[in-house]
Short mmCIF file of C-alpha atoms in Angstrom, two decimals:
data_model
loop_
_atom_site.label_atom_id
_atom_site.label_comp_id
_atom_site.label_asym_id
_atom_site.label_seq_id
_atom_site.Cartn_x
_atom_site.Cartn_y
_atom_site.Cartn_z
CA MET A 1 103.10 44.22 -126.34
CA ASP A 2 105.49 42.18 -124.16
CA SER A 3 108.41 44.60 -124.69
CA GLU A 4 106.14 47.53 -123.86
CA ILE A 5 105.03 45.85 -120.64
CA LYS A 6 108.60 45.05 -119.65
CA GLU A 7 109.75 48.66 -120.09
CA GLU A 8 106.91 50.55 -118.49
CA ILE A 9 105.59 48.51 -115.58
CA PRO A 10 107.43 48.61 -112.24
CA VAL A 11 107.77 45.44 -110.19
CA HIS A 12 109.16 45.73 -106.67
CA GLU A 13 110.85 42.72 -105.08
CA GLU A 14 110.84 42.10 -101.34
CA PHE A 15 112.04 39.23 -99.19
CA ILE A 16 110.14 39.01 -95.93
CA LEU A 17 110.10 36.63 -93.00
CA CYS A 18 106.66 34.99 -93.05
CA CYS A 19 105.94 32.22 -90.53
CA GLY A 20 109.67 32.15 -89.85
CA VAL A 21 110.52 31.40 -93.50
CA GLU A 22 112.17 33.54 -96.19
CA THR A 23 109.46 34.53 -98.67
CA GLN A 24 109.70 36.39 -101.95
CA VAL A 25 106.94 38.90 -102.70
CA LEU A 26 106.75 40.62 -106.09
CA LYS A 27 104.57 43.74 -106.19
CA CYS A 28 103.45 45.05 -109.55
CA GLY A 29 102.52 48.73 -109.63
CA PRO A 30 103.73 51.81 -107.72
CA TRP A 31 102.20 50.78 -104.39
CA THR A 32 104.68 48.89 -102.21
CA ASP A 33 103.30 49.77 -98.74
CA LEU A 34 99.51 49.68 -98.59
CA PHE A 35 99.45 50.64 -94.90
CA ASN A 36 101.33 53.93 -95.10
CA ASP A 37 100.23 55.13 -98.53
CA GLN A 38 98.11 58.23 -97.96
CA SER A 39 98.06 59.37 -101.59
CA ALA A 40 94.87 60.24 -103.43
CA ASN A 41 95.31 57.26 -105.76
CA ARG A 42 95.74 54.70 -102.98
CA PRO A 43 94.00 51.56 -104.25
CA LYS A 44 90.94 50.06 -102.60
CA LEU A 45 91.60 46.57 -103.92
CA LEU A 46 94.52 44.16 -104.24
CA ILE A 47 94.84 41.37 -106.81
CA PHE A 48 96.73 38.55 -105.10
CA VAL A 49 98.20 35.66 -107.10
CA ILE A 50 98.87 32.28 -105.49
CA THR A 51 101.17 30.13 -107.58
CA GLY A 52 101.18 26.50 -108.52
CA ASN A 53 103.93 24.09 -107.51
CA PRO A 54 106.80 24.83 -107.68
CA GLY A 55 105.95 28.20 -106.24
CA PHE A 56 108.57 30.29 -108.01
CA SER A 57 106.94 33.72 -108.02
CA ALA A 58 109.52 35.13 -110.46
CA ALA A 59 108.08 32.87 -113.18
CA TYR A 60 104.75 34.71 -112.86
CA VAL A 61 106.22 38.19 -113.49
CA PRO A 62 105.17 38.34 -117.17
CA PHE A 63 101.62 37.37 -116.16
CA VAL A 64 101.29 39.89 -113.32
CA LYS A 65 102.70 42.63 -115.55
CA ALA A 66 100.28 41.79 -118.32
CA LEU A 67 97.38 41.64 -115.86
CA TYR A 68 98.34 44.97 -114.28
CA SER A 69 98.35 46.52 -117.74
CA SER A 70 95.04 44.86 -118.67
CA VAL A 71 93.30 46.36 -115.62
CA ASN A 72 94.52 49.79 -116.76
CA LYS A 73 97.14 50.05 -114.00
CA HIS A 74 94.45 50.91 -111.45
CA PHE A 75 95.12 48.07 -108.99
CA PRO A 76 98.25 46.45 -107.53
CA VAL A 77 98.94 42.86 -108.54
CA TRP A 78 101.09 40.90 -106.08
CA VAL A 79 102.45 37.36 -106.25
CA ILE A 80 103.99 35.45 -103.35
CA SER A 81 106.33 32.47 -103.39
CA HIS A 82 105.50 29.30 -101.51
CA ALA A 83 107.30 28.80 -98.22
CA GLY A 84 110.65 27.16 -98.88
CA HIS A 85 110.54 27.74 -102.64
CA ALA A 86 112.63 30.93 -102.64
CA LEU A 87 115.91 31.82 -100.98
CA ALA A 88 117.02 35.43 -100.70
CA PRO A 89 120.32 36.32 -102.39
CA LYS A 90 123.14 36.86 -99.91
CA ASP A 91 123.11 40.62 -100.46
CA LYS A 92 119.32 40.95 -100.11
CA LYS A 93 117.82 42.28 -96.89
CA ILE A 94 115.00 40.24 -95.36
CA LEU A 95 112.28 42.50 -94.00
CA THR A 96 110.65 41.80 -90.67
CA THR A 97 109.66 43.56 -87.45
CA SER A 98 110.07 42.51 -83.85
CA ASP A 99 106.31 42.38 -83.27
CA ASP A 100 105.54 40.65 -86.57
CA PRO A 101 103.22 37.68 -85.85
CA ASN A 102 104.54 36.09 -89.02
CA ALA A 103 107.81 35.47 -87.20
CA GLN A 104 106.00 32.66 -85.35
CA GLU A 105 106.71 29.30 -86.91
CA VAL A 106 103.97 27.11 -88.36
CA LYS A 107 104.07 23.34 -87.96
CA ASP A 108 105.02 21.60 -91.22
CA ILE A 109 105.32 24.94 -93.01
CA TYR A 110 106.53 23.31 -96.25
CA GLY A 111 103.53 20.97 -96.42
CA LEU A 112 100.12 21.69 -97.90
CA CYS A 113 98.43 22.92 -94.71
CA GLY A 114 101.51 24.95 -93.84
CA GLN A 115 101.38 26.68 -97.22
CA VAL A 116 97.77 27.69 -96.55
CA GLU A 117 98.74 29.13 -93.15
CA HIS A 118 101.68 30.89 -94.81
CA LYS A 119 99.37 32.77 -97.24
CA LEU A 120 96.86 33.56 -94.51
CA ALA A 121 99.60 34.99 -92.30
CA PHE A 122 100.79 37.23 -95.12
CA LEU A 123 97.31 38.54 -95.95
CA ARG A 124 96.51 39.23 -92.29
CA THR A 125 99.77 41.08 -91.65
CA HIS A 126 100.79 42.79 -94.88
CA VAL A 127 97.41 43.85 -96.29
CA PRO A 128 95.10 46.38 -94.57
CA LYS A 129 91.92 44.81 -93.21
CA GLU A 130 89.68 47.08 -95.26
CA MET A 131 91.47 46.32 -98.55
CA LYS A 132 89.22 44.34 -100.90
CA LEU A 133 90.85 41.21 -102.31
CA VAL A 134 90.74 39.29 -105.55
CA LEU A 135 92.47 35.90 -105.26
CA ILE A 136 93.88 34.29 -108.39
CA GLY A 137 94.95 30.73 -107.81
CA HIS A 138 96.85 28.60 -110.30
CA SER A 139 96.95 24.80 -110.05
CA ILE A 140 97.47 23.94 -106.35
CA GLY A 141 97.09 27.66 -105.68
CA CYS A 142 93.39 27.07 -106.40
CA TYR A 143 93.18 24.59 -103.53
CA ILE A 144 94.93 27.11 -101.28
CA SER A 145 92.51 29.84 -102.40
CA LEU A 146 89.51 27.69 -101.45
CA GLN A 147 91.08 26.97 -98.06
CA ILE A 148 91.56 30.70 -97.48
CA LEU A 149 87.86 31.29 -98.22
CA LYS A 150 86.97 28.49 -95.82
CA LEU A 151 89.31 29.41 -92.95
CA ALA A 152 89.27 33.23 -93.10
CA PRO A 153 85.70 34.49 -93.60
CA GLU A 154 86.80 37.85 -92.16
CA LEU A 155 88.94 38.63 -95.20
CA PRO A 156 87.08 40.91 -97.68
CA ILE A 157 87.49 38.64 -100.71
CA ILE A 158 85.16 39.75 -103.51
CA ARG A 159 86.27 37.25 -106.20
CA SER A 160 88.44 34.18 -106.53
CA LEU A 161 89.55 32.96 -109.95
CA LEU A 162 90.76 29.37 -110.10
CA LEU A 163 92.95 28.72 -113.15
CA PHE A 164 93.56 25.09 -114.13
CA PRO A 165 92.34 24.03 -110.67
CA THR A 166 93.94 20.98 -109.05
CA ILE A 167 91.30 20.75 -106.32
CA GLU A 168 90.41 17.06 -106.52
CA ARG A 169 91.69 13.60 -107.47
CA ILE A 170 95.17 14.76 -108.42
CA SER A 171 96.64 11.28 -108.07
CA GLU A 172 94.01 9.90 -110.49
CA SER A 173 94.83 12.39 -113.25
CA PRO A 174 97.11 11.27 -116.13
CA ASN A 175 100.07 13.20 -114.70
CA GLY A 176 99.14 12.25 -111.15
CA ARG A 177 99.39 8.54 -111.92
CA ILE A 178 103.03 9.14 -112.87
CA ALA A 179 103.82 11.70 -110.18
CA THR A 180 102.29 9.83 -107.24
CA PRO A 181 104.78 6.94 -107.10
CA LEU A 182 107.62 9.30 -108.00
CA PHE A 183 106.96 11.80 -105.20
CA CYS A 184 105.47 9.45 -102.60
CA ARG A 185 107.62 6.32 -102.92
CA PHE A 186 110.88 7.67 -104.30
CA ARG A 187 110.89 11.10 -102.70
CA TYR A 188 114.02 10.52 -100.64
CA ALA A 189 115.91 9.26 -103.68
CA LEU A 190 114.95 12.52 -105.40
CA TYR A 191 116.23 14.48 -102.40
CA VAL A 192 119.61 12.77 -102.43
CA SER A 193 119.93 13.13 -106.20
CA ALA A 194 119.09 16.83 -106.07
CA TYR A 195 121.76 17.55 -103.49
CA LEU A 196 124.43 15.33 -105.05
CA LEU A 197 123.90 16.63 -108.59
CA LEU A 198 123.11 20.30 -108.05
CA LYS A 199 124.81 21.39 -104.85
CA PRO A 200 128.38 21.28 -106.27
CA TRP A 201 127.50 23.36 -109.36
CA PRO A 202 128.93 26.90 -109.42
CA GLU A 203 126.34 29.67 -109.49
CA LYS A 204 127.58 30.85 -112.89
CA ILE A 205 126.82 27.45 -114.44
CA LYS A 206 123.36 27.41 -112.88
CA SER A 207 122.66 30.93 -114.17
CA LEU A 208 123.75 29.98 -117.68
CA MET A 209 121.54 26.88 -117.73
CA ILE A 210 118.53 28.84 -116.47
CA ARG A 211 119.05 31.57 -119.08
CA LYS A 212 119.11 28.93 -121.82
CA TYR A 213 115.97 27.32 -120.42
CA LEU A 214 114.12 30.66 -120.25
CA GLN A 215 115.09 31.39 -123.84
CA MET A 216 113.72 28.01 -124.93
CA MET A 217 110.48 28.67 -123.04
CA ASN A 218 110.27 32.28 -124.30
CA LEU A 219 109.93 33.47 -120.68
CA GLN A 220 111.24 36.91 -119.77
CA THR A 221 111.67 37.96 -116.15
CA GLU A 222 114.08 40.44 -114.61
CA PHE A 223 114.22 38.50 -111.35
CA SER A 224 116.50 35.59 -110.62
CA LEU A 225 115.19 32.06 -111.09
CA LEU A 226 118.26 30.42 -109.55
CA ASN A 227 115.89 28.69 -107.13
CA LEU A 228 114.95 26.41 -110.05
CA LEU A 229 118.29 24.66 -109.45
CA GLU A 230 118.54 25.14 -105.70
CA PRO A 231 118.29 21.71 -103.98
CA PHE A 232 116.62 23.17 -100.86
CA CYS A 233 113.80 24.66 -102.96
CA LEU A 234 113.40 21.60 -105.18
CA VAL A 235 113.21 19.28 -102.19
CA ASN A 236 110.48 21.44 -100.65
CA ALA A 237 108.58 21.47 -103.95
CA ALA A 238 108.79 17.67 -104.10
CA TYR A 239 107.61 17.39 -100.49
CA LEU A 240 104.62 19.63 -101.23
CA ALA A 241 103.85 17.57 -104.35
CA SER A 242 103.84 14.36 -102.30
CA GLN A 243 101.23 15.84 -99.96
CA GLU A 244 99.15 17.09 -102.87
CA MET A 245 98.95 13.57 -104.29
CA MET A 246 97.83 12.13 -100.96
CA GLU A 247 95.58 14.90 -99.61
CA VAL A 248 93.87 16.54 -102.59
CA VAL A 249 91.36 13.81 -103.25
CA LYS A 250 87.79 14.85 -102.55
CA ARG A 251 86.54 18.17 -103.90
CA ASP A 252 85.42 20.59 -101.15
CA ASN A 253 81.86 20.99 -102.39
CA GLU A 254 80.72 22.64 -99.18
CA THR A 255 83.15 25.55 -99.50
CA ILE A 256 82.47 25.84 -103.24
CA LYS A 257 78.72 25.96 -102.64
CA GLU A 258 79.06 28.60 -99.92
CA HIS A 259 81.20 30.90 -102.08
CA LEU A 260 79.97 29.93 -105.55
CA SER A 261 78.93 33.48 -106.50
CA LYS A 262 82.54 34.65 -105.99
CA LEU A 263 84.19 31.81 -107.91
CA THR A 264 85.28 31.39 -111.50
CA PHE A 265 86.77 28.05 -112.58
CA TYR A 266 88.87 27.78 -115.74
CA TYR A 267 89.69 24.28 -117.00
CA GLY A 268 92.00 23.29 -119.83
CA THR A 269 91.31 20.93 -122.71
CA VAL A 270 94.93 19.75 -122.82
CA ASP A 271 95.54 19.55 -119.06
CA ALA A 272 96.88 16.25 -117.74
CA TRP A 273 96.63 17.46 -114.11
CA CYS A 274 92.88 18.21 -114.16
CA PRO A 275 91.41 16.58 -117.26
CA LYS A 276 88.27 17.61 -119.10
CA GLU A 277 86.14 15.08 -117.21
CA TYR A 278 86.77 17.05 -114.00
CA TYR A 279 85.30 20.11 -115.75
CA GLU A 280 82.29 18.07 -116.83
CA ASP A 281 81.76 16.81 -113.27
CA MET A 282 81.92 20.39 -111.95
CA LYS A 283 79.38 21.60 -114.51
CA LYS A 284 77.09 18.74 -113.54
CA ASP A 285 77.38 19.36 -109.80
CA PHE A 286 77.25 23.17 -110.02
CA PRO A 287 75.22 24.04 -113.15
CA GLU A 288 74.70 27.61 -111.93
CA GLY A 289 78.41 28.21 -111.34
CA ASP A 290 80.82 30.20 -113.51
CA ILE A 291 82.74 27.18 -114.80
CA ARG A 292 84.61 27.68 -118.07
CA LEU A 293 86.47 25.46 -120.49
CA CYS A 294 89.49 26.80 -122.38
CA GLU A 295 88.90 27.22 -126.12
CA LYS A 296 92.49 28.23 -126.94
CA LYS A 297 94.42 25.09 -126.00
CA ILE A 298 96.32 26.98 -123.29
CA PRO A 299 98.48 24.51 -121.32
CA HIS A 300 98.39 23.99 -117.58
CA ALA A 301 101.66 25.92 -117.19
CA PHE A 302 100.21 29.02 -118.86
CA VAL A 303 103.01 31.24 -117.52
CA LEU A 304 105.27 29.64 -120.16
CA GLY A 305 104.23 31.59 -123.23
CA PHE A 306 100.52 32.26 -122.65
CA HIS A 307 100.62 34.95 -119.94
CA GLN A 308 99.13 37.68 -122.14
CA GLU A 309 96.15 35.61 -123.28
CA MET A 310 95.44 34.57 -119.71
CA ALA A 311 95.79 38.11 -118.36
CA ASP A 312 93.39 39.50 -120.97
CA MET A 313 90.75 36.91 -120.08
CA VAL A 314 91.15 37.44 -116.34
CA ALA A 315 90.83 41.22 -116.73
CA ASP A 316 87.65 40.77 -118.76
CA TRP A 317 86.12 38.47 -116.13
CA LEU A 318 86.90 41.02 -113.41
CA LYS A 319 85.79 44.10 -115.36
CA ASP A 320 82.45 44.65 -113.61
CA ASP A 321 83.80 44.00 -110.10
CA LEU A 322 86.83 46.25 -110.52
CA SER A 323 84.74 49.12 -111.85
CA LYS A 324 83.30 49.53 -108.34
CA TYR A 325 86.70 50.13 -106.74
CA LYS A 326 88.52 52.54 -109.05
CA TYR A 327 90.11 55.44 -107.21
#
């Protein structure tokens, strides 16, 4: 199945200037320009994936391909990098226009609020206003998805799926108790170490190490993941993580209640970022909500080896909604 997906499904890579920052956008399917496509099969709906942290969109390629296939190739599936988590190769053109509002800089763009504004700016500028939206958030991408629902009621979002949602008490989770002192107290030591250790490495050595890592993780992607060893990107990921630990504390029950009919929550049973007790609390507080517990022991980082299982489930959850928007 994976080899078939890799051969047959087109993924278009773009680097754009969004909020003044280089941003990688990977577009699965034949539609690369939703504004100027006048064809008979122009889609009425976009599936938009918001990554976890680090926000390396290339790592999600197997998932978006599998999802595109699972929805019968009727709808585009796009994934966007977080601001500051992707640098364009030297020979890659960065797309922008002189009147692009995304060229305006956002305060603290690499922080948590800045990442929300970054995604909002993209959706408002690069997606037609009438295009229906399905948001798929993973990890901190779930928090960002909820913020988009809260801050942009004008966007025609019909569903939002929150996979392994880190939307509350991150610092109290098993992993959070380790990560909080690391990213909040020793962040600058991490910065210095990243630059001293990784900056001098030749690109060929970095590429070799990443290839070996991808082979170990059984992750196949045709796009470069050199940003995994790029100090600038790692420092921004660490900075975002430090804000997550401090700011994602109380669950936004008001936004969840307002949009509950659009939301699906998917919690893991082996997830040290949002443990099973968080699922139980959600079920207790929102008994009428679509709140699911994984029965397959899929890990938090599902993109590493479980993309097909996750894509099949997501497509099944969306089946009834998508049937209304087939061209």
